[in-house]
């Protein structure tokens, strides 16, 4: 095989990997950008997870904080979860809202880990895990899902 064919084949493989990883999608980039930017006042970023056009960021911080005012991200307009929005066994949905990244409309979903479900927390030190179990800390996950703007 010639060097030109190897380079072309390598480019095709690299492009395929980037598309498979979602790097080529504007929705994925928008979701990742919001995930990189989001902050929760008084909380520490504990873990990040991304799959497809969804980015999820976890935070740990003092229990009882008003998340509606503590969460900050571009274009954040929080409100309660939609009526009938199903909770999960481990998490309770606490906020739902919109955010914007470039020309992408995004949905931001905030959920809080239920007491007794600490095994689902990621990225915590052993001391934070003890404090979470004792009810001194809350563990929050914020998910962003982005789609093309209207």
Short mmCIF file of C-alpha atoms in Angstrom, two decimals:
data_model
loop_
_atom_site.label_atom_id
_atom_site.label_comp_id
_atom_site.label_asym_id
_atom_site.label_seq_id
_atom_site.Cartn_x
_atom_site.Cartn_y
_atom_site.Cartn_z
CA UNK A 1 0.00 0.00 0.00
CA UNK A 2 1.26 3.48 -0.78
CA UNK A 3 1.65 6.25 1.75
CA UNK A 4 -1.20 8.15 0.07
CA UNK A 5 -3.60 5.21 0.50
CA UNK A 6 -2.54 4.70 4.12
CA UNK A 7 -3.10 8.39 4.85
CA UNK A 8 -6.51 8.33 3.15
CA UNK A 9 -7.49 5.17 5.04
CA UNK A 10 -6.31 6.72 8.31
CA UNK A 11 -8.37 9.85 7.64
CA UNK A 12 -11.49 7.78 7.02
CA UNK A 13 -10.96 5.82 10.23
CA UNK A 14 -10.34 9.02 12.23
CA UNK A 15 -13.47 10.67 10.79
CA UNK A 16 -15.49 7.56 11.65
CA UNK A 17 -14.20 7.58 15.22
CA UNK A 18 -15.03 11.27 15.63
CA UNK A 19 -18.56 10.78 14.33
CA UNK A 20 -19.04 7.68 16.51
CA UNK A 21 -17.83 9.66 19.53
CA UNK A 22 -20.27 12.43 18.69
CA UNK A 23 -17.57 15.04 18.14
CA UNK A 24 -19.00 15.92 14.73
CA UNK A 25 -22.50 16.76 15.96
CA UNK A 26 -23.37 20.37 16.82
CA UNK A 27 -25.92 19.03 19.35
CA UNK A 28 -23.20 17.06 21.12
CA UNK A 29 -20.84 20.05 21.18
CA UNK A 30 -23.60 22.29 22.55
CA UNK A 31 -24.41 19.78 25.30
CA UNK A 32 -20.70 19.44 26.20
CA UNK A 33 -20.23 23.22 26.23
CA UNK A 34 -23.07 23.67 28.72
CA UNK A 35 -21.71 20.79 30.80
CA UNK A 36 -18.31 22.48 30.91
CA UNK A 37 -19.86 25.80 31.90
CA UNK A 38 -22.46 24.81 34.52
CA UNK A 39 -21.78 25.69 38.14
CA UNK A 40 -23.64 25.20 41.40
CA UNK A 41 -22.75 27.81 44.03
CA UNK A 42 -21.12 26.19 47.05
CA UNK A 43 -20.88 22.79 45.35
CA UNK A 44 -17.90 20.84 43.99
CA UNK A 45 -17.98 19.22 40.57
CA UNK A 46 -17.73 15.49 41.29
CA UNK A 47 -18.08 13.72 37.94
CA UNK A 48 -18.91 14.18 34.25
CA UNK A 49 -20.54 11.73 31.85
CA UNK A 50 -21.42 12.12 28.20
CA UNK A 51 -23.30 9.90 25.77
CA UNK A 52 -24.71 10.99 22.44
CA UNK A 53 -26.19 14.48 22.66
CA UNK A 54 -26.57 14.25 26.46
CA UNK A 55 -24.05 15.51 28.99
CA UNK A 56 -24.47 14.85 32.70
CA UNK A 57 -22.51 16.67 35.40
CA UNK A 58 -22.60 15.70 39.08
CA UNK A 59 -22.02 18.03 42.03
CA UNK A 60 -21.75 17.58 45.78
CA UNK A 61 -22.39 20.32 48.33
CA UNK A 62 -24.24 21.43 51.45
CA UNK A 63 -27.68 19.93 51.98
CA UNK A 64 -30.72 22.17 51.63
CA UNK A 65 -29.37 24.71 49.10
CA UNK A 66 -31.96 26.36 46.84
CA UNK A 67 -30.86 24.86 43.52
CA UNK A 68 -33.08 27.20 41.51
CA UNK A 69 -30.77 30.07 42.43
CA UNK A 70 -27.54 28.10 42.94
CA UNK A 71 -27.35 26.57 39.42
CA UNK A 72 -25.83 28.89 36.84
CA UNK A 73 -25.45 28.29 33.10
CA UNK A 74 -26.04 30.38 29.96
CA UNK A 75 -29.69 31.09 29.30
CA UNK A 76 -30.86 29.05 32.31
CA UNK A 77 -34.56 29.51 32.99
CA UNK A 78 -35.44 27.01 35.74
CA UNK A 79 -38.81 25.76 36.80
CA UNK A 80 -40.33 22.71 38.43
CA UNK A 81 -40.22 19.40 36.57
CA UNK A 82 -43.16 18.90 34.20
CA UNK A 83 -46.35 17.51 35.74
CA UNK A 84 -46.17 13.72 35.87
CA UNK A 85 -42.43 13.65 35.18
CA UNK A 86 -41.38 10.22 36.49
CA UNK A 87 -38.92 10.04 39.37
CA UNK A 88 -36.39 7.25 39.47
CA UNK A 89 -35.75 4.97 42.45
CA UNK A 90 -32.40 6.68 43.17
CA UNK A 91 -33.11 10.29 42.13
CA UNK A 92 -35.83 12.89 42.53
CA UNK A 93 -36.28 15.42 39.72
CA UNK A 94 -36.14 18.89 41.26
CA UNK A 95 -35.79 21.35 38.34
CA UNK A 96 -36.41 21.47 34.62
CA UNK A 97 -35.56 24.34 32.34
CA UNK A 98 -34.11 25.56 29.12
CA UNK A 99 -30.62 26.71 28.28
CA UNK A 100 -29.06 27.82 25.02
CA UNK A 101 -25.70 27.06 23.46
CA UNK A 102 -25.01 28.80 20.17
CA UNK A 103 -27.93 28.08 17.87
CA UNK A 104 -28.99 25.05 19.88
CA UNK A 105 -31.98 24.88 22.19
CA UNK A 106 -31.19 22.68 25.15
CA UNK A 107 -33.12 21.16 28.01
CA UNK A 108 -31.55 21.16 31.46
CA UNK A 109 -32.76 18.59 34.00
CA UNK A 110 -31.69 18.71 37.64
CA UNK A 111 -32.14 15.73 39.93
CA UNK A 112 -31.09 15.10 43.52
CA UNK A 113 -29.96 11.78 44.95
CA UNK A 114 -32.42 10.29 47.43
CA UNK A 115 -31.30 9.45 50.96
CA UNK A 116 -30.32 5.80 51.25
CA UNK A 117 -29.17 5.64 47.61
CA UNK A 118 -25.61 6.89 48.19
CA UNK A 119 -24.15 3.96 46.22
CA UNK A 120 -25.21 5.82 43.05
CA UNK A 121 -22.97 8.83 43.80
CA UNK A 122 -19.83 9.07 41.66
CA UNK A 123 -16.60 10.95 42.24
CA UNK A 124 -16.85 11.41 46.00
CA UNK A 125 -14.13 11.08 48.60
CA UNK A 126 -14.72 8.72 51.50
CA UNK A 127 -15.36 11.72 53.79
CA UNK A 128 -17.91 13.17 51.34
CA UNK A 129 -19.61 9.78 51.14
CA UNK A 130 -19.88 9.69 54.95
CA UNK A 131 -21.26 13.25 55.01
CA UNK A 132 -23.71 12.41 52.22
CA UNK A 133 -24.91 9.36 54.14
CA UNK A 134 -25.28 11.50 57.29
CA UNK A 135 -27.46 14.00 55.38
CA UNK A 136 -24.94 16.85 55.62
CA UNK A 137 -24.36 16.92 51.84
CA UNK A 138 -26.55 16.66 48.76
CA UNK A 139 -25.54 15.03 45.50
CA UNK A 140 -27.01 16.62 42.38
CA UNK A 141 -26.88 15.59 38.71
CA UNK A 142 -27.55 18.08 35.93
CA UNK A 143 -28.24 16.74 32.45
CA UNK A 144 -28.19 18.73 29.20
CA UNK A 145 -29.84 17.51 26.01
CA UNK A 146 -29.48 19.78 22.96
CA UNK A 147 -31.30 19.89 19.62
CA UNK A 148 -31.20 22.25 16.61
CA UNK A 149 -32.79 25.64 17.22
CA UNK A 150 -36.08 26.52 15.63
#
